[in-house]
């Protein structure tokens, strides 16, 4: 470990490499910035390279307005354009640039912020019900890291979930109490014997560490102006305070390795002035998200690794998974008080664990933001004055909706590969997301809709729409593309998150997931990132 | 239902023009003259006459039961204009287009027309049906900088959205109590 020069302030626009870095982290989303915060706290010299910009926190209110007002079409977080070009094939189109943010903070700038632990069954799906594959580690292995991740993200939650895996202590902050509409759902669920419970949220229910408590802007996804919603800039700031350097707008083009193909020697990155630089380090951690991580490995093909770096197994990019959205919505003949806040306060994990191999996991959500807000109606209306108010009242006020995440199992044909026919702004082949749905996933979507319809019908709702197998879409959780395992022939990283092929290359993020369950992935990403940091630290 | 200066300030704070709105008197909101000197920024493009037009539009796009429209519009627009020159120019130009249209087809500037003619003018100009486009046609710019600006201010304010039963609308930091309260709060 070297002493990082104290005057090397991260705010400086200096984008030249650090001379003696211990660790080079690629990507400043939650995975990369947690690794960086942890390793820099242990006084290692850490450099973080992110492809996207540093966003000015003072501009968050403008972004919120852009989100709320039609006509201001500039993307909220700058996604799109040549830098982010991609292809989509395989049967289901995948809207990749709606599903990620490039920049310091990564996709958590845009995310919703629901954070739950995977269940014990998720880690042993094959051996318990003959589905998918087992992880090479179990819930107990990850449990202390889950607890640590909840502290890092200041999770607001309660221990009222009868389906949740065992936990050691309460969440760091109290849960957000249920909404008024939750109480309407609760009655129906009680009759149907569906147990409901709170939602763990990575947003502050109380002010903490100098951060604001949630103040109810209600625009969490895509932007929280108050900063009450967790985003990874918090850990970027911590890493920088510990002396780490975080460089923005420096997309890594490829990783280089030594002659023997045993160790990564440098991350080659481009700067906005068109120059290329080489960042050397003792350890490398790639945390570029579930699509860009495999892409970077594929772009780093060499003589020793003709199919892509760390890809002697041939599975880099394979087993791409996302969660599918299922939903049913309608109207009640009474007010439902939606859209005060932008997050949910009640869920049910009763249908999560799989009874057998007939279906995958279902996570049920009771939405607090069904239907349009008054401004959504008004800004697109073709009437004004009293007629407009009438229309706003018709559209807002009595909507209810349930959502669900549905699990998709890993299948080799779903994958991220390079599309040699298109290149990005640096001339690199773009990622091609090959994605399709199988019958079991469809059946599970139908089952989710069935439960949702039963609840809405029990409430006396007039059901107006359904999102099911035909019109479902991804929940923007890219998983599985550099899977973890003990066998180097069938997996990319070990349970210590290090690639089997290169002894100083660690991958952090949902790309290492073996199966995806139906829980939003970021708490597990954070837990694995902390685990990865421990293992990197052991080697330094 | 009374719209207040507080409502306008709430929207401004949410829109990030809060630091200005928090001052005793946002400059343009006291709007003495369109030629007033606003320091380095040069003349304020949104002066009295522009404000009058905005208020006149607000009176037809807002529900009739609402009082306090002039003060609300002046406070809100003033805060926005003071905070952002480009925005101010966009508003002034769109107001100019609307006034030109009113003069050409209705024989007088917009604010001088009767309420029913003002309503008709928006329809005839197609402002009711076009998309809001900041650099689009005259009608699209009027929709963006004038009508939607006013509707945004109104329907993201506690009073405006409150008329539809949502006193803590998206964009308004109205706390974390209201979502728990039932309709009979
Ligand atoms: C709309 C939306 C809602 C979501 N809601 C939830 C939710 O409620 N709960 C949940 O758990 N998850 C949610 N997610 C997912 C969550 O945001 C991601 O799981 C999480 O951000 C992934 O973290 P990461 O660090 O692995 O990747 P990211 O956050 O995507 O960060 C990757 C970073 O790597 C950088 N990068 C990429 N390529 C390169 C390169 N070549 N060189 C240098 N840098 C590079 C990118 O610029 C980016 O900053 C949501 C996502 C979206 C889009
Ligand atoms: S409701 Fe969402 S956007 Fe508003 S303060 Fe809370 S977390 Fe942030």
Tab-separated table of N, CA, C and O in Angstrom, chain B residues 25-133:
chain	number	residue	atom	x	y	z
B	25	UNK	N	-37.912	40.338	-2.055
B	25	UNK	CA	-38.674	40.712	-3.244
B	25	UNK	C	-37.969	40.259	-4.510
B	25	UNK	O	-37.001	40.869	-4.933
B	26	UNK	N	-38.432	39.200	-5.099
B	26	UNK	CA	-37.877	38.842	-6.403
B	26	UNK	C	-38.043	40.027	-7.357
B	26	UNK	O	-39.102	40.637	-7.381
B	27	UNK	N	-37.012	40.289	-8.130
B	27	UNK	CA	-37.016	41.546	-8.889
B	27	UNK	C	-38.187	41.681	-9.848
B	27	UNK	O	-39.001	42.580	-9.721
B	28	UNK	N	-38.286	40.768	-10.792
B	28	UNK	CA	-39.300	40.949	-11.818
B	28	UNK	C	-40.709	40.766	-11.278
B	28	UNK	O	-41.665	41.221	-11.875
B	29	UNK	N	-40.810	40.083	-10.146
B	29	UNK	CA	-42.150	39.845	-9.632
B	29	UNK	C	-42.784	41.137	-9.147
B	29	UNK	O	-43.998	41.248	-9.051
B	30	UNK	N	-41.951	42.123	-8.835
B	30	UNK	CA	-42.522	43.423	-8.476
B	30	UNK	C	-42.726	44.251	-9.726
B	30	UNK	O	-43.270	45.332	-9.683
B	31	UNK	N	-42.234	43.678	-10.797
B	31	UNK	CA	-42.335	44.105	-12.178
B	31	UNK	C	-42.768	45.527	-12.449
B	31	UNK	O	-43.879	45.752	-12.914
B	32	UNK	N	-41.901	46.495	-12.238
B	32	UNK	CA	-42.290	47.868	-12.518
B	32	UNK	C	-42.346	48.130	-14.012
B	32	UNK	O	-43.303	48.668	-14.516
B	33	UNK	N	-41.309	47.717	-14.688
B	33	UNK	CA	-41.265	48.067	-16.105
B	33	UNK	C	-40.462	47.043	-16.866
B	33	UNK	O	-39.557	46.418	-16.336
B	34	UNK	N	-40.806	46.902	-18.113
B	34	UNK	CA	-40.117	45.938	-18.960
B	34	UNK	C	-38.708	46.383	-19.265
B	34	UNK	O	-37.927	45.614	-19.798
B	35	UNK	N	-38.389	47.584	-18.975
B	35	UNK	CA	-37.057	48.076	-19.306
B	35	UNK	C	-36.191	48.239	-18.070
B	35	UNK	O	-35.124	48.798	-18.128
B	36	UNK	N	-36.689	47.770	-16.947
B	36	UNK	CA	-35.947	47.911	-15.691
B	36	UNK	C	-34.557	47.326	-15.807
B	36	UNK	O	-34.340	46.350	-16.522
B	37	UNK	N	-33.640	47.914	-15.104
B	37	UNK	CA	-32.262	47.452	-15.182
B	37	UNK	C	-32.043	46.312	-14.195
B	37	UNK	O	-32.234	46.470	-13.006
B	38	UNK	N	-31.665	45.177	-14.706
B	38	UNK	CA	-31.412	44.037	-13.817
B	38	UNK	C	-29.925	43.750	-13.757
B	38	UNK	O	-29.478	42.633	-13.966
B	39	UNK	N	-29.156	44.773	-13.507
B	39	UNK	CA	-27.714	44.600	-13.364
B	39	UNK	C	-27.086	44.144	-14.671
B	39	UNK	O	-27.463	44.601	-15.747
B	40	UNK	N	-26.183	43.173	-14.546
B	40	UNK	CA	-25.427	42.703	-15.699
B	40	UNK	C	-26.322	42.082	-16.777
B	40	UNK	O	-25.953	41.991	-17.925
B	41	UNK	N	-27.455	41.576	-16.351
B	41	UNK	CA	-28.285	40.822	-17.282
B	41	UNK	C	-28.948	41.705	-18.328
B	41	UNK	O	-29.561	41.208	-19.248
B	42	UNK	N	-28.857	43.021	-18.179
B	42	UNK	CA	-29.495	43.917	-19.128
B	42	UNK	C	-30.962	44.052	-18.792
B	42	UNK	O	-31.402	43.640	-17.721
B	43	UNK	N	-31.737	44.620	-19.723
B	43	UNK	CA	-33.144	44.868	-19.432
B	43	UNK	C	-33.872	43.559	-19.152
B	43	UNK	O	-33.584	42.541	-19.765
B	44	UNK	N	-34.809	43.600	-18.214
B	44	UNK	CA	-35.622	42.428	-17.928
B	44	UNK	C	-36.600	42.245	-19.082
B	44	UNK	O	-37.404	43.132	-19.350
B	45	UNK	N	-36.532	41.124	-19.806
B	45	UNK	CA	-37.412	40.989	-20.967
B	45	UNK	C	-38.870	40.746	-20.570
B	45	UNK	O	-39.757	40.951	-21.368
B	46	UNK	N	-39.078	40.297	-19.333
B	46	UNK	CA	-40.459	40.079	-18.903
B	46	UNK	C	-40.841	41.208	-17.956
B	46	UNK	O	-40.535	41.187	-16.773
B	47	UNK	N	-41.469	42.214	-18.502
B	47	UNK	CA	-41.862	43.369	-17.709
B	47	UNK	C	-43.358	43.366	-17.486
B	47	UNK	O	-44.022	42.335	-17.630
B	48	UNK	N	-43.858	44.558	-17.182
B	48	UNK	CA	-45.279	44.708	-16.849
B	48	UNK	C	-46.217	44.169	-17.912
B	48	UNK	O	-47.167	43.449	-17.621
B	49	UNK	N	-45.906	44.527	-19.144
B	49	UNK	CA	-46.809	44.162	-20.222
B	49	UNK	C	-46.844	42.644	-20.408
B	49	UNK	O	-47.908	42.036	-20.561
B	50	UNK	N	-45.674	42.031	-20.341
B	50	UNK	CA	-45.622	40.564	-20.470
B	50	UNK	C	-46.357	39.899	-19.313
B	50	UNK	O	-47.079	38.906	-19.497
B	51	UNK	N	-46.155	40.450	-18.108
B	51	UNK	CA	-46.833	39.887	-16.932
B	51	UNK	C	-48.343	39.949	-17.112
B	51	UNK	O	-49.061	39.014	-16.749
B	52	UNK	N	-48.813	41.073	-17.667
B	52	UNK	CA	-50.264	41.212	-17.874
B	52	UNK	C	-50.787	40.108	-18.793
B	52	UNK	O	-51.844	39.529	-18.553
B	53	UNK	N	-50.022	39.843	-19.836
B	53	UNK	CA	-50.448	38.790	-20.763
B	53	UNK	C	-50.466	37.439	-20.063
B	53	UNK	O	-51.399	36.649	-20.208
B	54	UNK	N	-49.437	37.169	-19.270
B	54	UNK	CA	-49.382	35.880	-18.562
B	54	UNK	C	-50.572	35.728	-17.618
B	54	UNK	O	-51.206	34.670	-17.554
B	55	UNK	N	-50.872	36.804	-16.912
B	55	UNK	CA	-52.023	36.759	-15.993
B	55	UNK	C	-53.307	36.528	-16.796
B	55	UNK	O	-54.170	35.730	-16.410
B	56	UNK	N	-53.393	37.191	-17.950
B	56	UNK	CA	-54.599	37.045	-18.781
B	56	UNK	C	-54.750	35.606	-19.280
B	56	UNK	O	-55.860	35.075	-19.348
B	57	UNK	N	-53.639	34.970	-19.596
B	57	UNK	CA	-53.710	33.557	-20.009
B	57	UNK	C	-54.097	32.695	-18.798
B	57	UNK	O	-54.971	31.822	-18.889
B	58	UNK	N	-53.451	32.973	-17.663
B	58	UNK	CA	-53.749	32.181	-16.456
B	58	UNK	C	-55.233	32.240	-16.138
B	58	UNK	O	-55.834	31.238	-15.751
B	59	UNK	N	-55.821	33.393	-16.334
B	59	UNK	CA	-57.235	33.509	-15.987
B	59	UNK	C	-58.125	32.609	-16.843
B	59	UNK	O	-59.204	32.222	-16.405
B	60	UNK	N	-57.668	32.242	-18.028
B	60	UNK	CA	-58.491	31.303	-18.808
B	60	UNK	C	-58.040	29.847	-18.688
B	60	UNK	O	-58.844	28.948	-18.895
B	61	UNK	N	-56.786	29.610	-18.332
B	61	UNK	CA	-56.391	28.189	-18.226
B	61	UNK	C	-56.571	27.643	-16.803
B	61	UNK	O	-56.648	26.436	-16.608
B	62	UNK	N	-56.643	28.533	-15.823
B	62	UNK	CA	-56.886	28.071	-14.448
B	62	UNK	C	-58.383	27.935	-14.233
B	62	UNK	O	-59.185	28.613	-14.886
B	63	UNK	N	-58.795	27.122	-13.266
B	63	UNK	CA	-60.228	26.992	-12.967
B	63	UNK	C	-60.801	28.339	-12.491
B	63	UNK	O	-60.090	29.132	-11.862
B	64	UNK	N	-62.076	28.571	-12.781
B	64	UNK	CA	-62.659	29.893	-12.481
B	64	UNK	C	-62.788	30.142	-10.984
B	64	UNK	O	-62.831	31.287	-10.554
B	65	UNK	N	-62.830	29.075	-10.205
B	65	UNK	CA	-63.044	29.272	-8.765
B	65	UNK	C	-61.798	29.761	-8.031
B	65	UNK	O	-61.825	29.955	-6.827
B	66	UNK	N	-60.719	29.978	-8.775
B	66	UNK	CA	-59.468	30.325	-8.113
B	66	UNK	C	-59.283	31.838	-8.020
B	66	UNK	O	-59.435	32.549	-9.006
B	67	UNK	N	-58.960	32.296	-6.830
B	67	UNK	CA	-58.653	33.725	-6.636
B	67	UNK	C	-57.152	33.903	-6.453
B	67	UNK	O	-56.442	32.940	-6.189
B	68	UNK	N	-56.740	35.149	-6.567
B	68	UNK	CA	-55.334	35.457	-6.285
B	68	UNK	C	-54.404	35.143	-7.439
B	68	UNK	O	-53.189	35.021	-7.243
B	69	UNK	N	-54.972	35.009	-8.643
B	69	UNK	CA	-54.162	34.615	-9.795
B	69	UNK	C	-53.043	35.620	-10.116
B	69	UNK	O	-51.887	35.218	-10.300
B	70	UNK	N	-53.343	36.935	-10.168
B	70	UNK	CA	-52.266	37.865	-10.559
B	70	UNK	C	-51.045	37.771	-9.651
B	70	UNK	O	-49.910	37.684	-10.126
B	71	UNK	N	-51.269	37.723	-8.359
B	71	UNK	CA	-50.126	37.695	-7.446
B	71	UNK	C	-49.344	36.392	-7.605
B	71	UNK	O	-48.116	36.354	-7.593
B	72	UNK	N	-50.086	35.296	-7.752
B	72	UNK	CA	-49.448	33.983	-7.926
B	72	UNK	C	-48.575	33.973	-9.172
B	72	UNK	O	-47.407	33.587	-9.143
B	73	UNK	N	-49.140	34.454	-10.272
B	73	UNK	CA	-48.405	34.429	-11.543
B	73	UNK	C	-47.179	35.342	-11.460
B	73	UNK	O	-46.088	34.979	-11.899
B	74	UNK	N	-47.360	36.523	-10.888
B	74	UNK	CA	-46.233	37.457	-10.820
B	74	UNK	C	-45.121	36.911	-9.937
B	74	UNK	O	-43.941	37.010	-10.265
B	75	UNK	N	-45.481	36.317	-8.822
B	75	UNK	CA	-44.451	35.798	-7.922
B	75	UNK	C	-43.716	34.643	-8.588
B	75	UNK	O	-42.482	34.581	-8.606
B	76	UNK	N	-44.503	33.732	-9.163
B	76	UNK	CA	-43.890	32.555	-9.774
B	76	UNK	C	-43.021	32.950	-10.962
B	76	UNK	O	-41.832	32.636	-11.027
B	77	UNK	N	-43.627	33.657	-11.901
B	77	UNK	CA	-42.877	34.005	-13.108
B	77	UNK	C	-41.680	34.882	-12.753
B	77	UNK	O	-40.592	34.709	-13.305
B	78	UNK	N	-41.898	35.794	-11.821
B	78	UNK	CA	-40.804	36.669	-11.408
B	78	UNK	C	-39.610	35.877	-10.916
B	78	UNK	O	-38.471	36.130	-11.306
B	79	UNK	N	-39.893	34.908	-10.064
B	79	UNK	CA	-38.808	34.093	-9.513
B	79	UNK	C	-38.079	33.338	-10.607
B	79	UNK	O	-36.849	33.266	-10.630
B	80	UNK	N	-38.841	32.813	-11.535
B	80	UNK	CA	-38.229	32.034	-12.616
B	80	UNK	C	-37.388	32.912	-13.533
B	80	UNK	O	-36.290	32.562	-13.935
B	81	UNK	N	-37.967	34.041	-13.871
B	81	UNK	CA	-37.311	34.960	-14.803
B	81	UNK	C	-36.001	35.481	-14.192
B	81	UNK	O	-34.972	35.555	-14.856
B	82	UNK	N	-36.068	35.804	-12.923
B	82	UNK	CA	-34.868	36.328	-12.266
B	82	UNK	C	-33.770	35.276	-12.204
B	82	UNK	O	-32.589	35.588	-12.204
B	83	UNK	N	-34.190	34.014	-12.120
B	83	UNK	CA	-33.201	32.948	-11.934
B	83	UNK	C	-32.580	32.494	-13.248
B	83	UNK	O	-31.558	31.828	-13.244
B	84	UNK	N	-33.209	32.815	-14.371
B	84	UNK	CA	-32.769	32.178	-15.616
B	84	UNK	C	-33.054	33.081	-16.825
B	84	UNK	O	-34.187	33.211	-17.268
B	85	UNK	N	-32.001	33.685	-17.353
B	85	UNK	CA	-32.146	34.619	-18.475
B	85	UNK	C	-32.711	33.961	-19.725
B	85	UNK	O	-33.548	34.528	-20.419
B	86	UNK	N	-32.226	32.760	-20.010
B	86	UNK	CA	-32.661	32.098	-21.248
B	86	UNK	C	-34.155	31.822	-21.153
B	86	UNK	O	-34.903	32.002	-22.124
B	87	UNK	N	-34.561	31.414	-19.983
B	87	UNK	CA	-35.974	31.150	-19.754
B	87	UNK	C	-36.770	32.446	-19.951
B	87	UNK	O	-37.815	32.467	-20.607
B	88	UNK	N	-36.253	33.526	-19.382
B	88	UNK	CA	-36.940	34.823	-19.482
B	88	UNK	C	-37.109	35.218	-20.952
B	88	UNK	O	-38.178	35.674	-21.369
B	89	UNK	N	-36.082	35.017	-21.742
B	89	UNK	CA	-36.184	35.360	-23.160
B	89	UNK	C	-37.204	34.479	-23.860
B	89	UNK	O	-37.971	34.940	-24.703
B	90	UNK	N	-37.239	33.192	-23.485
B	90	UNK	CA	-38.211	32.272	-24.080
B	90	UNK	C	-39.635	32.705	-23.768
B	90	UNK	O	-40.504	32.725	-24.647
B	91	UNK	N	-39.871	33.079	-22.518
B	91	UNK	CA	-41.204	33.515	-22.112
B	91	UNK	C	-41.570	34.790	-22.872
B	91	UNK	O	-42.667	34.911	-23.443
B	92	UNK	N	-40.642	35.753	-22.890
B	92	UNK	CA	-40.936	37.044	-23.530
B	92	UNK	C	-41.257	36.846	-25.011
B	92	UNK	O	-42.211	37.423	-25.538
B	93	UNK	N	-40.478	35.992	-25.673
B	93	UNK	CA	-40.712	35.789	-27.105
B	93	UNK	C	-42.054	35.110	-27.347
B	93	UNK	O	-42.800	35.468	-28.270
B	94	UNK	N	-42.393	34.126	-26.509
B	94	UNK	CA	-43.666	33.427	-26.690
B	94	UNK	C	-44.834	34.366	-26.416
B	94	UNK	O	-45.845	34.363	-27.138
B	95	UNK	N	-44.695	35.184	-25.383
B	95	UNK	CA	-45.746	36.165	-25.089
B	95	UNK	C	-45.893	37.108	-26.277
B	95	UNK	O	-47.010	37.443	-26.701
B	96	UNK	N	-44.749	37.515	-26.840
B	96	UNK	CA	-44.777	38.388	-28.021
B	96	UNK	C	-45.551	37.744	-29.156
B	96	UNK	O	-46.388	38.388	-29.810
B	97	UNK	N	-45.316	36.460	-29.394
B	97	UNK	CA	-46.025	35.761	-30.471
B	97	UNK	C	-47.517	35.723	-30.211
B	97	UNK	O	-48.333	35.886	-31.123
B	98	UNK	N	-47.878	35.488	-28.967
B	98	UNK	CA	-49.305	35.420	-28.629
B	98	UNK	C	-49.966	36.783	-28.840
B	98	UNK	O	-51.070	36.879	-29.404
B	99	UNK	N	-49.281	37.835	-28.416
B	99	UNK	CA	-49.831	39.181	-28.593
B	99	UNK	C	-49.966	39.543	-30.072
B	99	UNK	O	-50.949	40.141	-30.493
B	100	UNK	N	-48.958	39.154	-30.841
B	100	UNK	CA	-49.022	39.424	-32.286
B	100	UNK	C	-50.234	38.744	-32.897
B	100	UNK	O	-50.970	39.318	-33.694
B	101	UNK	N	-50.406	37.494	-32.506
B	101	UNK	CA	-51.519	36.721	-33.033
B	101	UNK	C	-52.836	37.392	-32.650
B	101	UNK	O	-53.740	37.553	-33.485
B	102	UNK	N	-52.937	37.800	-31.383
B	102	UNK	CA	-54.172	38.422	-30.894
B	102	UNK	C	-54.457	39.703	-31.674
B	102	UNK	O	-55.599	39.970	-32.069
B	103	UNK	N	-53.424	40.469	-31.907
B	103	UNK	CA	-53.632	41.739	-32.625
B	103	UNK	C	-54.069	41.495	-34.050
B	103	UNK	O	-54.984	42.133	-34.564
B	104	UNK	N	-53.432	40.503	-34.684
B	104	UNK	CA	-53.744	40.253	-36.077
B	104	UNK	C	-55.170	39.728	-36.257
B	104	UNK	O	-55.905	40.166	-37.135
B	105	UNK	N	-55.563	38.806	-35.400
B	105	UNK	CA	-56.864	38.155	-35.624
B	105	UNK	C	-57.990	38.700	-34.753
B	105	UNK	O	-59.163	38.471	-35.024
B	106	UNK	N	-57.631	39.342	-33.670
B	106	UNK	CA	-58.693	39.831	-32.785
B	106	UNK	C	-58.594	41.341	-32.557
B	106	UNK	O	-59.367	41.909	-31.794
B	107	UNK	N	-57.653	41.961	-33.172
B	107	UNK	CA	-57.606	43.417	-33.184
B	107	UNK	C	-57.062	44.074	-31.938
B	107	UNK	O	-57.106	45.296	-31.799
B	108	UNK	N	-56.539	43.318	-30.996
B	108	UNK	CA	-55.971	43.954	-29.801
B	108	UNK	C	-54.976	43.010	-29.137
B	108	UNK	O	-54.972	41.818	-29.436
B	109	UNK	N	-54.146	43.558	-28.258
B	109	UNK	CA	-53.226	42.656	-27.545
B	109	UNK	C	-54.024	41.713	-26.651
B	109	UNK	O	-55.143	42.001	-26.243
B	110	UNK	N	-53.399	40.574	-26.349
B	110	UNK	CA	-54.123	39.478	-25.710
B	110	UNK	C	-54.823	39.913	-24.418
B	110	UNK	O	-56.004	39.617	-24.197
B	111	UNK	N	-54.100	40.631	-23.580
B	111	UNK	CA	-54.649	40.981	-22.266
B	111	UNK	C	-55.853	41.906	-22.380
B	111	UNK	O	-56.652	42.012	-21.452
B	112	UNK	N	-55.980	42.552	-23.517
B	112	UNK	CA	-57.092	43.501	-23.669
B	112	UNK	C	-58.361	42.805	-24.167
B	112	UNK	O	-59.427	43.412	-24.209
B	113	UNK	N	-58.260	41.548	-24.544
B	113	UNK	CA	-59.428	40.842	-25.082
B	113	UNK	C	-60.342	40.391	-23.941
B	113	UNK	O	-59.917	40.245	-22.802
B	114	UNK	N	-61.594	40.140	-24.301
B	114	UNK	CA	-62.531	39.622	-23.288
B	114	UNK	C	-62.106	38.197	-22.939
B	114	UNK	O	-61.372	37.548	-23.694
B	115	UNK	N	-62.627	37.688	-21.834
B	115	UNK	CA	-62.211	36.365	-21.399
B	115	UNK	C	-62.579	35.304	-22.441
B	115	UNK	O	-61.806	34.395	-22.724
B	116	UNK	N	-63.768	35.434	-23.018
B	116	UNK	CA	-64.176	34.396	-23.979
B	116	UNK	C	-63.327	34.482	-25.250
B	116	UNK	O	-62.961	33.462	-25.836
B	117	UNK	N	-62.947	35.679	-25.648
B	117	UNK	CA	-62.088	35.812	-26.833
B	117	UNK	C	-60.693	35.271	-26.543
B	117	UNK	O	-60.063	34.648	-27.397
B	118	UNK	N	-60.249	35.495	-25.329
B	118	UNK	CA	-58.921	34.970	-24.955
B	118	UNK	C	-58.918	33.448	-25.036
B	118	UNK	O	-57.960	32.823	-25.491
B	119	UNK	N	-60.003	32.862	-24.588
B	119	UNK	CA	-60.135	31.401	-24.643
B	119	UNK	C	-60.098	30.939	-26.105
B	119	UNK	O	-59.365	30.023	-26.463
B	120	UNK	N	-60.901	31.628	-26.928
B	120	UNK	CA	-60.967	31.282	-28.349
B	120	UNK	C	-59.602	31.436	-29.021
B	120	UNK	O	-59.205	30.609	-29.841
B	121	UNK	N	-58.922	32.492	-28.637
B	121	UNK	CA	-57.637	32.765	-29.294
B	121	UNK	C	-56.678	31.588	-29.109
B	121	UNK	O	-55.967	31.199	-30.034
B	122	UNK	N	-56.664	31.019	-27.916
B	122	UNK	CA	-55.769	29.875	-27.676
B	122	UNK	C	-56.164	28.704	-28.579
B	122	UNK	O	-55.311	28.019	-29.145
B	123	UNK	N	-57.473	28.496	-28.716
B	123	UNK	CA	-57.937	27.393	-29.564
B	123	UNK	C	-57.616	27.659	-31.034
B	123	UNK	O	-57.103	26.785	-31.728
B	124	UNK	N	-57.929	28.873	-31.495
B	124	UNK	CA	-57.688	29.194	-32.911
B	124	UNK	C	-56.198	29.079	-33.245
B	124	UNK	O	-55.810	28.693	-34.328
B	125	UNK	N	-55.384	29.425	-32.275
B	125	UNK	CA	-53.946	29.346	-32.525
B	125	UNK	C	-53.451	27.894	-32.419
B	125	UNK	O	-52.284	27.608	-32.643
B	126	UNK	N	-54.344	26.987	-32.012
B	126	UNK	CA	-54.044	25.549	-31.824
B	126	UNK	C	-53.181	25.259	-30.603
B	126	UNK	O	-52.577	24.195	-30.501
B	127	UNK	N	-53.117	26.198	-29.684
B	127	UNK	CA	-52.318	25.985	-28.485
B	127	UNK	C	-52.884	24.821	-27.658
B	127	UNK	O	-52.161	24.154	-26.926
B	128	UNK	N	-54.188	24.559	-27.840
B	128	UNK	CA	-54.791	23.451	-27.079
B	128	UNK	C	-54.316	22.083	-27.565
B	128	UNK	O	-54.297	21.138	-26.805
B	129	UNK	N	-53.947	21.983	-28.818
B	129	UNK	CA	-53.650	20.648	-29.360
B	129	UNK	C	-52.176	20.404	-29.713
B	129	UNK	O	-51.786	19.263	-29.930
B	130	UNK	N	-51.379	21.453	-29.761
B	130	UNK	CA	-49.977	21.210	-30.154
B	130	UNK	C	-49.160	20.673	-28.978
B	130	UNK	O	-49.531	20.833	-27.815
B	131	UNK	N	-48.046	20.037	-29.306
B	131	UNK	CA	-47.108	19.612	-28.268
B	131	UNK	C	-46.313	20.827	-27.797
B	131	UNK	O	-46.053	21.736	-28.580
B	132	UNK	N	-45.899	20.806	-26.545
B	132	UNK	CA	-45.027	21.892	-26.079
B	132	UNK	C	-43.617	21.703	-26.625
B	132	UNK	O	-43.001	20.671	-26.367
B	133	UNK	N	-43.131	22.652	-27.370
B	133	UNK	CA	-41.774	22.535	-27.913
B	133	UNK	C	-41.078	23.885	-27.727
B	133	UNK	O	-41.482	24.879	-28.326
